[in-house]
PDB file of C-alpha atoms in Angstrom:
ATOM      1  CA  MET A 230       0.000   0.000   0.000  1.00 41.00           C
ATOM      2  CA  THR A 231       1.256   3.457  -0.772  1.00 42.00           C
ATOM      3  CA  VAL A 232       0.429   6.934   0.296  1.00 42.00           C
ATOM      4  CA  ILE A 233       1.548   8.904   0.531  1.00 44.00           C
ATOM      5  CA  GLY A 234      13.066  21.824  -5.403  1.00 36.00           C
ATOM      6  CA  ASP A 235      15.963  22.216  -4.262  1.00 38.00           C
ATOM      7  CA  GLY A 236      19.160  21.886  -6.275  1.00 38.00           C
ATOM      8  CA  PRO A 237      21.223  18.842  -5.371  1.00 38.00           C
ATOM      9  CA  PRO A 238      23.501  19.248  -2.357  1.00 40.00           C
ATOM     10  CA  ALA A 239      26.848  17.552  -1.972  1.00 43.00           C
ATOM     11  CA  GLU A 240      25.173  14.144  -1.724  1.00 51.00           C
ATOM     12  CA  ALA A 241      28.217  12.171  -2.726  1.00 46.00           C
ATOM     13  CA  PRO A 242      30.734  12.753   0.065  1.00 45.00           C
ATOM     14  CA  THR A 243      34.380  11.965  -0.419  1.00 40.00           C
ATOM     15  CA  SER A 244      35.732   8.589   0.539  1.00 42.00           C
ATOM     16  CA  ASN A 245      36.979   9.859   3.900  1.00 46.00           C
ATOM     17  CA  ILE A 246      34.594   7.610   5.820  1.00 45.00           C
ATOM     18  CA  GLY A 247      36.313   7.711   9.180  1.00 45.00           C
ATOM     19  CA  GLY A 248      37.769  10.464  11.276  1.00 46.00           C
ATOM     20  CA  ARG A 249      36.582  14.001  11.805  1.00 43.00           C
ATOM     21  CA  PRO A 250      35.038  16.316   9.203  1.00 46.00           C
ATOM     22  CA  PRO A 251      37.371  18.942   7.744  1.00 42.00           C
ATOM     23  CA  ALA A 252      37.320  22.493   9.009  1.00 39.00           C
ATOM     24  CA  GLY A 253      34.606  24.562   7.411  1.00 38.00           C
ATOM     25  CA  THR A 254      32.283  21.619   6.822  1.00 40.00           C
ATOM     26  CA  PRO A 255      28.721  22.981   6.365  1.00 37.00           C
ATOM     27  CA  ASN A 256      25.814  22.111   8.620  1.00 40.00           C
ATOM     28  CA  ILE A 257      24.954  18.957   6.696  1.00 40.00           C
ATOM     29  CA  GLY A 258      22.285  17.807   9.078  1.00 45.00           C
ATOM     30  CA  GLY A 259      20.117  20.760   8.085  1.00 44.00           C
ATOM     31  CA  ARG A 260      19.643  22.166  11.596  1.00 46.00           C
ATOM     32  CA  PRO A 261      19.147  25.932  11.312  1.00 45.00           C
ATOM     33  CA  PRO A 262      21.431  28.305  13.192  1.00 42.00           C
ATOM     34  CA  ALA A 263      20.184  30.398  16.104  1.00 40.00           C
ATOM     35  CA  GLY A 264      18.097  33.281  14.851  1.00 41.00           C
ATOM     36  CA  ALA A 265      16.950  31.424  11.735  1.00 44.00           C
ATOM     37  CA  SER A 266      13.375  31.797  10.560  1.00 47.00           C
ATOM     38  CA  THR A 267      10.874  29.560  12.332  1.00 53.00           C
ATOM     39  CA  SER A 268       8.187  29.829   9.643  1.00 74.00           C
ATOM     40  CA  LYS A 269       6.646  26.569   8.455  1.00 85.00           C
ATOM     41  CA  PRO A 270       8.372  25.116   5.357  1.00 93.00           C
ATOM     42  CA  SER A 271       6.451  25.528   2.121  1.00 96.00           C
ATOM     43  CA  ALA A 272       5.072  22.551   0.216  1.00 97.00           C
ATOM     44  CA  ALA A 273       7.811  22.986  -2.396  1.00 97.00           C
ATOM     45  CA  SER A 274      10.463  23.073   0.340  1.00 97.00           C
ATOM     46  CA  LEU A 275       9.112  19.908   1.993  1.00 98.00           C
ATOM     47  CA  ALA A 276       9.091  18.134  -1.356  1.00 98.00           C
ATOM     48  CA  GLY A 277      12.662  19.264  -1.924  1.00 98.00           C
ATOM     49  CA  MET A 278      13.756  17.908   1.450  1.00 98.00           C
ATOM     50  CA  ALA A 279      12.050  14.556   0.805  1.00 98.00           C
ATOM     51  CA  VAL A 280      13.760  14.216  -2.573  1.00 98.00           C
ATOM     52  CA  ARG A 281      17.091  15.285  -1.069  1.00 98.00           C
ATOM     53  CA  ALA A 282      16.750  12.635   1.639  1.00 98.00           C
ATOM     54  CA  LEU A 283      16.190   9.957  -1.015  1.00 97.00           C
ATOM     55  CA  ARG A 284      19.187  11.218  -2.987  1.00 97.00           C
ATOM     56  CA  GLN A 285      21.397  11.233   0.104  1.00 98.00           C
ATOM     57  CA  GLU A 286      20.387   7.670   0.942  1.00 97.00           C
ATOM     58  CA  ALA A 287      21.031   6.577  -2.644  1.00 96.00           C
ATOM     59  CA  HIS A 288      24.515   8.149  -2.741  1.00 97.00           C
ATOM     60  CA  LEU A 289      25.546   6.763   0.652  1.00 97.00           C
ATOM     61  CA  SER A 290      28.333   4.194   0.231  1.00 96.00           C
ATOM     62  CA  PRO A 291      29.259   1.482   0.966  1.00 96.00           C
ATOM     63  CA  LYS A 292      25.768   0.211   1.859  1.00 96.00           C
ATOM     64  CA  PRO A 293      25.674  -3.568   2.392  1.00 96.00           C
ATOM     65  CA  GLY A 294      23.554  -5.289  -0.237  1.00 95.00           C
ATOM     66  CA  LEU A 295      22.112  -2.000  -1.497  1.00 95.00           C
ATOM     67  CA  ALA A 296      22.689  -0.083  -4.718  1.00 94.00           C
ATOM     68  CA  ASP A 297      25.021   2.859  -4.159  1.00 93.00           C
ATOM     69  CA  ARG A 298      27.866   4.783  -5.823  1.00 93.00           C
ATOM     70  CA  ARG A 299      29.829   1.548  -6.298  1.00 91.00           C
ATOM     71  CA  GLY A 300      27.217  -0.468  -8.156  1.00 84.00           C
ATOM     72  CA  ARG A 301      23.975  -2.450  -7.992  1.00 85.00           C
ATOM     73  CA  GLY A 302      24.530  -4.334  -4.738  1.00 85.00           C
ATOM     74  CA  ALA A 303      22.238  -7.369  -4.517  1.00 84.00           C
ATOM     75  CA  HIS A 304      20.051  -6.048  -7.362  1.00 86.00           C
ATOM     76  CA  ASP A 305      20.246  -6.772 -11.064  1.00 83.00           C
ATOM     77  CA  ASP A 306      17.682  -4.131 -12.067  1.00 85.00           C
ATOM     78  CA  MET A 307      18.658  -1.104  -9.972  1.00 90.00           C
ATOM     79  CA  ASP A 308      21.571   1.317  -9.866  1.00 93.00           C
ATOM     80  CA  LEU A 309      22.362   4.824  -8.649  1.00 95.00           C
ATOM     81  CA  PRO A 310      21.174   6.731 -11.754  1.00 95.00           C
ATOM     82  CA  LEU A 311      17.848   4.885 -11.625  1.00 96.00           C
ATOM     83  CA  LEU A 312      17.418   5.672  -7.922  1.00 96.00           C
ATOM     84  CA  LEU A 313      18.142   9.357  -8.518  1.00 96.00           C
ATOM     85  CA  ALA A 314      15.687   9.524 -11.427  1.00 96.00           C
ATOM     86  CA  SER A 315      13.057   7.774  -9.299  1.00 96.00           C
ATOM     87  CA  ALA A 316      13.555  10.243  -6.440  1.00 97.00           C
ATOM     88  CA  GLU A 317      13.118  13.209  -8.756  1.00 97.00           C
ATOM     89  CA  ALA A 318       9.998  11.662 -10.283  1.00 97.00           C
ATOM     90  CA  LEU A 319       8.401  11.711  -6.822  1.00 97.00           C
ATOM     91  CA  ARG A 320       8.927  15.448  -6.260  1.00 98.00           C
ATOM     92  CA  PRO A 321       5.469  16.457  -7.615  1.00 97.00           C
ATOM     93  CA  THR A 322       3.818  13.795  -5.453  1.00 97.00           C
ATOM     94  CA  PHE A 323       5.519  14.993  -2.277  1.00 98.00           C
ATOM     95  CA  ARG A 324       4.534  18.575  -3.071  1.00 98.00           C
ATOM     96  CA  SER A 325       0.913  17.556  -3.705  1.00 98.00           C
ATOM     97  CA  VAL A 326       0.905  15.609  -0.423  1.00 98.00           C
ATOM     98  CA  ALA A 327       2.145  18.658   1.485  1.00 98.00           C
ATOM     99  CA  GLU A 328      -0.446  20.902  -0.201  1.00 97.00           C
ATOM    100  CA  ALA A 329      -3.245  18.436   0.592  1.00 97.00           C
ATOM    101  CA  ALA A 330      -2.199  18.354   4.235  1.00 97.00           C
ATOM    102  CA  GLU A 331      -2.227  22.168   4.350  1.00 95.00           C
ATOM    103  CA  ARG A 332      -5.791  22.508   3.115  1.00 94.00           C
ATOM    104  CA  THR A 333      -7.415  19.406   4.624  1.00 93.00           C
ATOM    105  CA  SER A 334      -8.032  18.634   8.276  1.00 90.00           C
ATOM    106  CA  ALA A 335      -6.645  15.357   9.589  1.00 90.00           C
ATOM    107  CA  GLY A 336      -9.112  12.533   9.115  1.00 93.00           C
ATOM    108  CA  VAL A 337     -10.277   9.849   6.714  1.00 95.00           C
ATOM    109  CA  GLY A 338     -10.709  12.406   3.936  1.00 95.00           C
ATOM    110  CA  LEU A 339      -7.043  13.400   4.105  1.00 95.00           C
ATOM    111  CA  ARG A 340      -5.942   9.782   4.442  1.00 96.00           C
ATOM    112  CA  GLU A 341      -7.826   8.830   1.295  1.00 96.00           C
ATOM    113  CA  GLU A 342      -6.465  11.828  -0.614  1.00 96.00           C
ATOM    114  CA  LEU A 343      -2.942  10.854   0.412  1.00 96.00           C
ATOM    115  CA  GLY A 344      -3.644   7.319  -0.778  1.00 95.00           C
ATOM    116  CA  ARG A 345      -4.831   8.617  -4.144  1.00 95.00           C
ATOM    117  CA  LEU A 346      -1.790  10.865  -4.528  1.00 97.00           C
ATOM    118  CA  GLY A 347       0.504   8.021  -3.534  1.00 96.00           C
ATOM    119  CA  ARG A 348      -0.933   5.745  -6.199  1.00 95.00           C
ATOM    120  CA  VAL A 349      -0.508   8.477  -8.820  1.00 96.00           C
ATOM    121  CA  GLY A 350       3.077   8.959  -7.626  1.00 96.00           C
ATOM    122  CA  GLU A 351       3.764   5.252  -7.825  1.00 95.00           C
ATOM    123  CA  VAL A 352       2.609   5.175 -11.443  1.00 95.00           C
ATOM    124  CA  ALA A 353       4.923   8.109 -12.234  1.00 96.00           C
ATOM    125  CA  MET A 354       7.819   6.355 -10.489  1.00 96.00           C
ATOM    126  CA  LEU A 355       7.261   3.071 -12.314  1.00 95.00           C
ATOM    127  CA  ARG A 356       7.021   4.914 -15.638  1.00 95.00           C
ATOM    128  CA  ILE A 357      10.451   6.444 -15.070  1.00 95.00           C
ATOM    129  CA  THR A 358      11.999   3.183 -13.818  1.00 95.00           C
ATOM    130  CA  ARG A 359      10.275   1.020 -16.451  1.00 93.00           C
ATOM    131  CA  GLY A 360       8.533  -1.046 -13.827  1.00 92.00           C
ATOM    132  CA  VAL A 361      11.318  -1.371 -11.251  1.00 92.00           C
ATOM    133  CA  ASN A 362      10.143  -0.848  -7.657  1.00 90.00           C
ATOM    134  CA  THR A 363      12.756   1.639  -6.489  1.00 92.00           C
ATOM    135  CA  HIS A 364      10.893   3.671  -3.858  1.00 94.00           C
ATOM    136  CA  ARG A 365       7.459   2.195  -3.134  1.00 90.00           C
ATOM    137  CA  GLY A 366       8.245   1.771   0.567  1.00 91.00           C
ATOM    138  CA  ALA A 367       9.925   5.166   0.802  1.00 94.00           C
ATOM    139  CA  LEU A 368       6.894   6.787  -0.812  1.00 95.00           C
ATOM    140  CA  TRP A 369       4.685   5.397   1.965  1.00 94.00           C
ATOM    141  CA  VAL A 370       7.063   6.443   4.748  1.00 96.00           C
ATOM    142  CA  LEU A 371       8.014   9.885   3.445  1.00 98.00           C
ATOM    143  CA  GLY A 372       4.517  10.619   2.165  1.00 97.00           C
ATOM    144  CA  LEU A 373       3.090  10.234   5.652  1.00 98.00           C
ATOM    145  CA  LEU A 374       5.850  12.306   7.232  1.00 98.00           C
ATOM    146  CA  VAL A 375       5.636  15.100   4.642  1.00 98.00           C
ATOM    147  CA  ALA A 376       1.913  15.324   5.378  1.00 97.00           C
ATOM    148  CA  ALA A 377       2.542  15.400   9.127  1.00 97.00           C
ATOM    149  CA  VAL A 378       5.372  17.923   9.360  1.00 96.00           C
ATOM    150  CA  GLY A 379       3.201  21.017   8.946  1.00 91.00           C
ATOM    151  CA  ARG A 380       1.164  20.072  12.039  1.00 90.00           C
ATOM    152  CA  ALA A 381       4.152  19.350  14.294  1.00 96.00           C
ATOM    153  CA  ALA A 382       6.664  21.204  16.443  1.00 95.00           C
ATOM    154  CA  ASP A 383       9.312  18.454  16.288  1.00 97.00           C
ATOM    155  CA  GLU A 384      10.032  15.056  14.782  1.00 97.00           C
ATOM    156  CA  ARG A 385       8.320  13.073  17.549  1.00 97.00           C
ATOM    157  CA  GLU A 386       5.095  14.985  17.111  1.00 97.00           C
ATOM    158  CA  ALA A 387       5.331  14.572  13.334  1.00 98.00           C
ATOM    159  CA  ALA A 388       5.763  10.812  13.788  1.00 98.00           C
ATOM    160  CA  ARG A 389       2.683  10.706  16.042  1.00 98.00           C
ATOM    161  CA  HIS A 390       0.598  12.629  13.493  1.00 97.00           C
ATOM    162  CA  ALA A 391       1.827  10.305  10.742  1.00 97.00           C
ATOM    163  CA  ALA A 392       0.861   7.305  12.889  1.00 97.00           C
ATOM    164  CA  GLY A 393      -2.655   8.674  13.241  1.00 97.00           C
ATOM    165  CA  LEU A 394      -2.976   8.986   9.474  1.00 96.00           C
ATOM    166  CA  ALA A 395      -1.534   5.513   8.855  1.00 95.00           C
ATOM    167  CA  ALA A 396      -4.131   3.951  11.167  1.00 95.00           C
ATOM    168  CA  LEU A 397      -7.067   5.428   9.228  1.00 95.00           C
ATOM    169  CA  PRO A 398      -8.806   3.379   6.525  1.00 92.00           C
ATOM    170  CA  ASP A 399      -8.464   4.097   2.824  1.00 90.00           C
ATOM    171  CA  ARG A 400     -11.805   3.081   1.335  1.00 83.00           C
ATOM    172  CA  ARG A 401     -10.548   3.801  -2.186  1.00 82.00           C
ATOM    173  CA  LEU A 402      -7.682   1.329  -1.991  1.00 80.00           C
ATOM    174  CA  PRO A 403      -7.939  -1.118  -4.906  1.00 78.00           C
ATOM    175  CA  SER A 404      -8.550  -4.669  -3.736  1.00 71.00           C
ATOM    176  CA  GLY A 405      -6.419  -7.636  -4.628  1.00 63.00           C
ATOM    177  CA  VAL A 406      -3.071  -5.788  -4.796  1.00 63.00           C
ATOM    178  CA  VAL A 407      -0.562  -7.286  -2.345  1.00 64.00           C
ATOM    179  CA  SER A 408       3.085  -6.192  -2.312  1.00 71.00           C
ATOM    180  CA  HIS A 409       6.065  -8.451  -1.591  1.00 70.00           C
ATOM    181  CA  GLY A 410       6.490  -6.659   1.738  1.00 74.00           C
ATOM    182  CA  GLU A 411       2.875  -7.302   2.699  1.00 75.00           C
ATOM    183  CA  ARG A 412       3.211 -10.993   1.819  1.00 76.00           C
ATOM    184  CA  ALA A 413       6.317 -11.218   4.007  1.00 76.00           C
ATOM    185  CA  ARG A 414       4.547  -9.385   6.825  1.00 72.00           C
ATOM    186  CA  ARG A 415       1.671 -11.871   6.771  1.00 79.00           C
ATOM    187  CA  ARG A 416       3.867 -14.936   6.406  1.00 85.00           C
ATOM    188  CA  TYR A 417       6.295 -14.099   9.211  1.00 79.00           C
ATOM    189  CA  GLY A 418       3.974 -12.162  11.505  1.00 77.00           C
ATOM    190  CA  VAL A 419       6.110  -8.996  11.581  1.00 84.00           C
ATOM    191  CA  HIS A 420       4.978  -5.371  11.681  1.00 83.00           C
ATOM    192  CA  GLY A 421       6.171  -4.309   8.219  1.00 86.00           C
ATOM    193  CA  ALA A 422       5.955  -0.795   6.846  1.00 89.00           C
ATOM    194  CA  ARG A 423       2.369  -0.292   7.988  1.00 90.00           C
ATOM    195  CA  GLY A 424       3.130  -1.418  11.531  1.00 93.00           C
ATOM    196  CA  GLU A 425       6.200   0.828  11.670  1.00 96.00           C
ATOM    197  CA  ALA A 426       4.081   3.813  10.641  1.00 96.00           C
ATOM    198  CA  GLU A 427       1.222   3.027  13.012  1.00 96.00           C
ATOM    199  CA  ALA A 428       3.735   2.742  15.882  1.00 97.00           C
ATOM    200  CA  ALA A 429       5.024   6.275  15.094  1.00 98.00           C
ATOM    201  CA  PHE A 430       8.223   5.103  13.374  1.00 98.00           C
ATOM    202  CA  PRO A 431      10.191   3.794  16.375  1.00 98.00           C
ATOM    203  CA  HIS A 432      13.172   2.730  14.239  1.00 98.00           C
ATOM    204  CA  VAL A 433      13.400   6.288  12.903  1.00 98.00           C
ATOM    205  CA  ILE A 434      12.754   8.243  16.101  1.00 98.00           C
ATOM    206  CA  GLU A 435      14.410   5.958  18.654  1.00 98.00           C
ATOM    207  CA  VAL A 436      17.143   4.323  16.567  1.00 98.00           C
ATOM    208  CA  ALA A 437      18.277   6.084  13.378  1.00 98.00           C
ATOM    209  CA  LEU A 438      18.029   9.727  14.459  1.00 98.00           C
ATOM    210  CA  PRO A 439      19.738   9.277  17.858  1.00 98.00           C
ATOM    211  CA  ARG A 440      22.571   7.221  16.294  1.00 98.00           C
ATOM    212  CA  LEU A 441      23.022   9.754  13.496  1.00 98.00           C
ATOM    213  CA  ARG A 442      23.311  12.637  15.954  1.00 97.00           C
ATOM    214  CA  ARG A 443      25.517  10.777  18.444  1.00 97.00           C
ATOM    215  CA  SER A 444      27.954   9.899  15.680  1.00 96.00           C
ATOM    216  CA  ARG A 445      28.121  13.507  14.516  1.00 96.00           C
ATOM    217  CA  THR A 446      28.662  14.694  18.075  1.00 96.00           C
ATOM    218  CA  ALA A 447      31.500  12.169  18.396  1.00 95.00           C
ATOM    219  CA  GLY A 448      33.182  13.866  15.438  1.00 95.00           C
ATOM    220  CA  LEU A 449      32.583  11.253  12.739  1.00 96.00           C
ATOM    221  CA  THR A 450      32.146  12.282   9.132  1.00 97.00           C
ATOM    222  CA  GLU A 451      28.625  12.653   7.814  1.00 97.00           C
ATOM    223  CA  GLU A 452      28.999   9.545   5.671  1.00 97.00           C
ATOM    224  CA  ALA A 453      30.155   7.408   8.612  1.00 97.00           C
ATOM    225  CA  SER A 454      27.353   8.826  10.786  1.00 98.00           C
ATOM    226  CA  ARG A 455      24.726   7.919   8.196  1.00 98.00           C
ATOM    227  CA  LEU A 456      26.172   4.443   7.680  1.00 98.00           C
ATOM    228  CA  ASP A 457      26.146   3.765  11.423  1.00 98.00           C
ATOM    229  CA  ALA A 458      22.516   4.902  11.610  1.00 98.00           C
ATOM    230  CA  LEU A 459      21.635   2.533   8.755  1.00 98.00           C
ATOM    231  CA  LEU A 460      23.500  -0.343  10.398  1.00 98.00           C
ATOM    232  CA  GLU A 461      21.763   0.156  13.731  1.00 98.00           C
ATOM    233  CA  VAL A 462      18.371  -0.002  12.021  1.00 98.00           C
ATOM    234  CA  MET A 463      19.484  -3.108  10.113  1.00 97.00           C
ATOM    235  CA  SER A 464      20.517  -4.773  13.381  1.00 98.00           C
ATOM    236  CA  LEU A 465      17.014  -4.367  14.853  1.00 97.00           C
ATOM    237  CA  LEU A 466      14.420  -4.176  12.075  1.00 96.00           C
ATOM    238  CA  ASP A 467      12.314  -7.106  10.845  1.00 94.00           C
ATOM    239  CA  ASP A 468      12.995  -5.922   7.306  1.00 93.00           C
ATOM    240  CA  THR A 469      10.318  -7.339   4.994  1.00 92.00           C
ATOM    241  CA  CYS A 470      12.543  -6.733   1.951  1.00 91.00           C
ATOM    242  CA  VAL A 471      15.069  -9.137   3.475  1.00 94.00           C
ATOM    243  CA  LEU A 472      12.388 -11.586   4.603  1.00 94.00           C
ATOM    244  CA  HIS A 473      10.911 -11.651   1.091  1.00 90.00           C
ATOM    245  CA  ARG A 474      14.256 -12.590  -0.447  1.00 88.00           C
ATOM    246  CA  GLY A 475      15.924 -14.634   2.279  1.00 92.00           C
ATOM    247  CA  GLY A 476      13.385 -15.656   4.897  1.00 95.00           C
ATOM    248  CA  LEU A 477      14.254 -15.815   8.586  1.00 95.00           C
ATOM    249  CA  GLU A 478      17.773 -17.076   7.910  1.00 95.00           C
ATOM    250  CA  GLY A 479      18.435 -14.133   5.619  1.00 95.00           C
ATOM    251  CA  LEU A 480      17.161 -11.745   8.275  1.00 96.00           C
ATOM    252  CA  ARG A 481      19.481 -13.364  10.828  1.00 97.00           C
ATOM    253  CA  VAL A 482      22.462 -12.861   8.515  1.00 97.00           C
ATOM    254  CA  VAL A 483      21.615  -9.181   8.040  1.00 97.00           C
ATOM    255  CA  ARG A 484      21.019  -8.430  11.708  1.00 97.00           C
ATOM    256  CA  LEU A 485      24.042 -10.265  13.067  1.00 98.00           C
ATOM    257  CA  GLY A 486      26.252  -8.808  10.342  1.00 98.00           C
ATOM    258  CA  ALA A 487      25.158  -5.256  11.140  1.00 98.00           C
ATOM    259  CA  GLU A 488      25.683  -5.899  14.863  1.00 98.00           C
ATOM    260  CA  ARG A 489      29.221  -7.070  14.162  1.00 98.00           C
ATOM    261  CA  VAL A 490      30.105  -3.927  12.180  1.00 98.00           C
ATOM    262  CA  LEU A 491      28.876  -1.746  15.028  1.00 98.00           C
ATOM    263  CA  ALA A 492      30.694  -3.894  17.606  1.00 98.00           C
ATOM    264  CA  GLU A 493      33.923  -3.351  15.639  1.00 97.00           C
ATOM    265  CA  GLY A 494      33.495   0.395  16.061  1.00 96.00           C
ATOM    266  CA  GLY A 495      31.185   1.240  13.154  1.00 97.00           C
ATOM    267  CA  ALA A 496      31.845   2.445   9.630  1.00 96.00           C
ATOM    268  CA  GLY A 497      34.285   5.125  10.786  1.00 95.00           C
ATOM    269  CA  THR A 498      36.929   2.689  12.069  1.00 96.00           C
ATOM    270  CA  ASP A 499      39.301   0.489  10.115  1.00 97.00           C
ATOM    271  CA  SER A 500      38.015  -2.733  11.683  1.00 97.00           C
ATOM    272  CA  GLY A 501      34.392  -1.645  11.360  1.00 97.00           C
ATOM    273  CA  HIS A 502      34.878  -0.684   7.725  1.00 97.00           C
ATOM    274  CA  ALA A 503      36.475  -4.064   7.003  1.00 98.00           C
ATOM    275  CA  ALA A 504      33.515  -5.817   8.635  1.00 98.00           C
ATOM    276  CA  LEU A 505      31.152  -3.632   6.594  1.00 97.00           C
ATOM    277  CA  ILE A 506      32.804  -4.620   3.312  1.00 97.00           C
ATOM    278  CA  GLU A 507      32.683  -8.276   4.360  1.00 97.00           C
ATOM    279  CA  LEU A 508      28.973  -7.956   5.164  1.00 97.00           C
ATOM    280  CA  ASP A 509      28.344  -6.299   1.814  1.00 96.00           C
ATOM    281  CA  GLY A 510      29.943  -9.228   0.015  1.00 95.00           C
ATOM    282  CA  ARG A 511      27.901 -11.731   2.013  1.00 96.00           C
ATOM    283  CA  LEU A 512      24.579  -9.954   1.379  1.00 96.00           C
ATOM    284  CA  THR A 513      25.326  -9.408  -2.295  1.00 94.00           C
ATOM    285  CA  ALA A 514      26.166 -13.084  -2.764  1.00 94.00           C
ATOM    286  CA  ARG A 515      22.919 -14.075  -1.061  1.00 94.00           C
ATOM    287  CA  ARG A 516      20.961 -11.374  -2.956  1.00 93.00           C
ATOM    288  CA  LEU A 517      19.792  -9.828   0.316  1.00 95.00           C
ATOM    289  CA  SER A 518      18.905  -6.148   0.145  1.00 94.00           C
ATOM    290  CA  PRO A 519      17.806  -4.359   3.355  1.00 95.00           C
ATOM    291  CA  GLY A 520      15.559  -1.933   1.508  1.00 94.00           C
ATOM    292  CA  GLY A 521      13.223  -1.363   4.447  1.00 94.00           C
ATOM    293  CA  SER A 522      16.143  -0.164   6.561  1.00 96.00           C
ATOM    294  CA  ALA A 523      17.221   2.160   3.741  1.00 96.00           C
ATOM    295  CA  ASP A 524      13.719   3.659   3.583  1.00 96.00           C
ATOM    296  CA  LEU A 525      13.793   4.383   7.310  1.00 97.00           C
ATOM    297  CA  LEU A 526      17.233   5.978   7.024  1.00 98.00           C
ATOM    298  CA  ALA A 527      15.813   8.278   4.330  1.00 98.00           C
ATOM    299  CA  ALA A 528      12.985   9.157   6.716  1.00 98.00           C
ATOM    300  CA  ALA A 529      15.504  10.007   9.438  1.00 98.00           C
ATOM    301  CA  LEU A 530      17.502  12.197   7.047  1.00 98.00           C
ATOM    302  CA  PHE A 531      14.307  14.004   6.053  1.00 98.00           C
ATOM    303  CA  LEU A 532      13.220  14.671   9.633  1.00 98.00           C
ATOM    304  CA  ASP A 533      16.740  15.740  10.543  1.00 98.00           C
ATOM    305  CA  MET A 534      16.795  18.512   7.926  1.00 97.00           C
ATOM    306  CA  VAL A 535      13.379  19.999   8.797  1.00 97.00           C
ATOM    307  CA  PRO A 536      13.822  23.374  10.575  1.00 95.00           C
ATOM    308  CA  TRP A 537      11.697  22.497  13.592  1.00 92.00           C
ATOM    309  CA  PRO A 538      10.444  25.521  15.578  1.00 85.00           C
ATOM    310  CA  GLY A 539      11.251  23.819  18.867  1.00 62.00           C
ATOM    311  CA  HIS A 540      14.863  23.184  17.854  1.00 61.00           C
ATOM    312  CA  VAL A 541      15.344  26.771  16.717  1.00 50.00           C
ATOM    313  CA  ALA A 542      13.883  28.160  19.945  1.00 47.00           C
ATOM    314  CA  ARG A 543      16.092  25.856  22.009  1.00 48.00           C
ATOM    315  CA  ALA A 544      19.196  26.937  20.068  1.00 44.00           C
ATOM    316  CA  GLU A 545      18.316  30.595  20.624  1.00 47.00           C
ATOM    317  CA  ARG A 546      17.911  29.989  24.382  1.00 45.00           C
ATOM    318  CA  GLU A 547      21.305  28.285  24.514  1.00 43.00           C
ATOM    319  CA  VAL A 548      22.951  31.225  22.756  1.00 41.00           C
ATOM    320  CA  LEU A 549      21.339  33.703  25.153  1.00 45.00           C
ATOM    321  CA  ALA A 550      22.433  31.620  28.142  1.00 45.00           C
ATOM    322  CA  CYS A 551      26.020  31.640  26.895  1.00 46.00           C
ATOM    323  CA  ARG A 552      25.981  35.429  26.540  1.00 47.00           C
ATOM    324  CA  ARG A 553      24.875  36.023  30.100  1.00 45.00           C
TER     325      ARG A 553
END
C-alpha cells in the first residue's frame, strides 16, 4: 500500500569515511542556526527535502547489499542513476501531499487523498523506472511524514501525526493488490511498513536519528554517521525486503552482520569498515537487500533537515544563556 526543489547538495561525500570532518564543513544535518526563521516550510520546500533525503540515501556508500555509488549491490535491475531519477519523479507527489495536508483537516478524507496521490506517484515512479520498484516503501514512509510535518513542532510529534494517518482506513484502496512486503509481513507475523508507521516510526525516532546525531557529536564524518545509523536499524528491524528474499535465515544474517560492524566500532573505524565490506559481500552473494532499513534511514535524514520551531527556539535559548 502506498500513500503517501531544491538543487542537489553535496550528496556524494568523499571517501573519507572515518575520522573528523574537515574544518569549514557545512551544517549537513540541516539544523538551522540560532536566529533562523521559524516559519513553516512551504510545500515545495518539503518536497525538496524529501527528494534530497532519497538522494542522500542513494549516494551513501558502501551500503551492504544495497545499490550505491559503487554499483547495484544485490540487485540486477537497480543502480544509482535509476534511484536518482526515481527520487526526482516523486517530487510532484511529495509537493501535492504537502499541499493536501495544508488545506485538509486530519481525518479519513485526508488519508484517502494521500492514498490517491501516492498511487498516482507510484505510477509516475514506475514509468520512469520502467517497472522497477525503487521507492514504493519510501513513498509510503516519506509521504506520511511530509503530510505530518506542517502540524508538528518536532520530529516526535510529526511521527505521532503520521501514525494517526496511517491507522485510518483508505476506502478507495484497490482490492487484490498485495506487495512483496505485505506478503512477508503476513507470512512471518512482523509489523512491516504499515506497523512501523502506526507505531510512530520507532526505528526512525528511537534508533536512526539518535545514532546519526551521536555519531556527529563524536566527530565522525557525515557519511560514517549515516552508515552507522543505517546499520543500527538493520541490526534491529524485521525488514520485509530481506524476509521476502531470504526468509528468517536471511534476516538473521543481516542483523548479526550489522551488529558485528557496530561492535567493531562502526563504519568510521578500520576494523568496522572491514567488517562492513565483508557484510556487503555476504549480502550481495545471497541477494539480500535491506531496503526497508534504507527507507527508514531516508525518513531520518528528512526529519533531521526539517527546521523544527522547537529546535530553533532551544538553540536561541542556549545562545542567550552563553551570553549572560
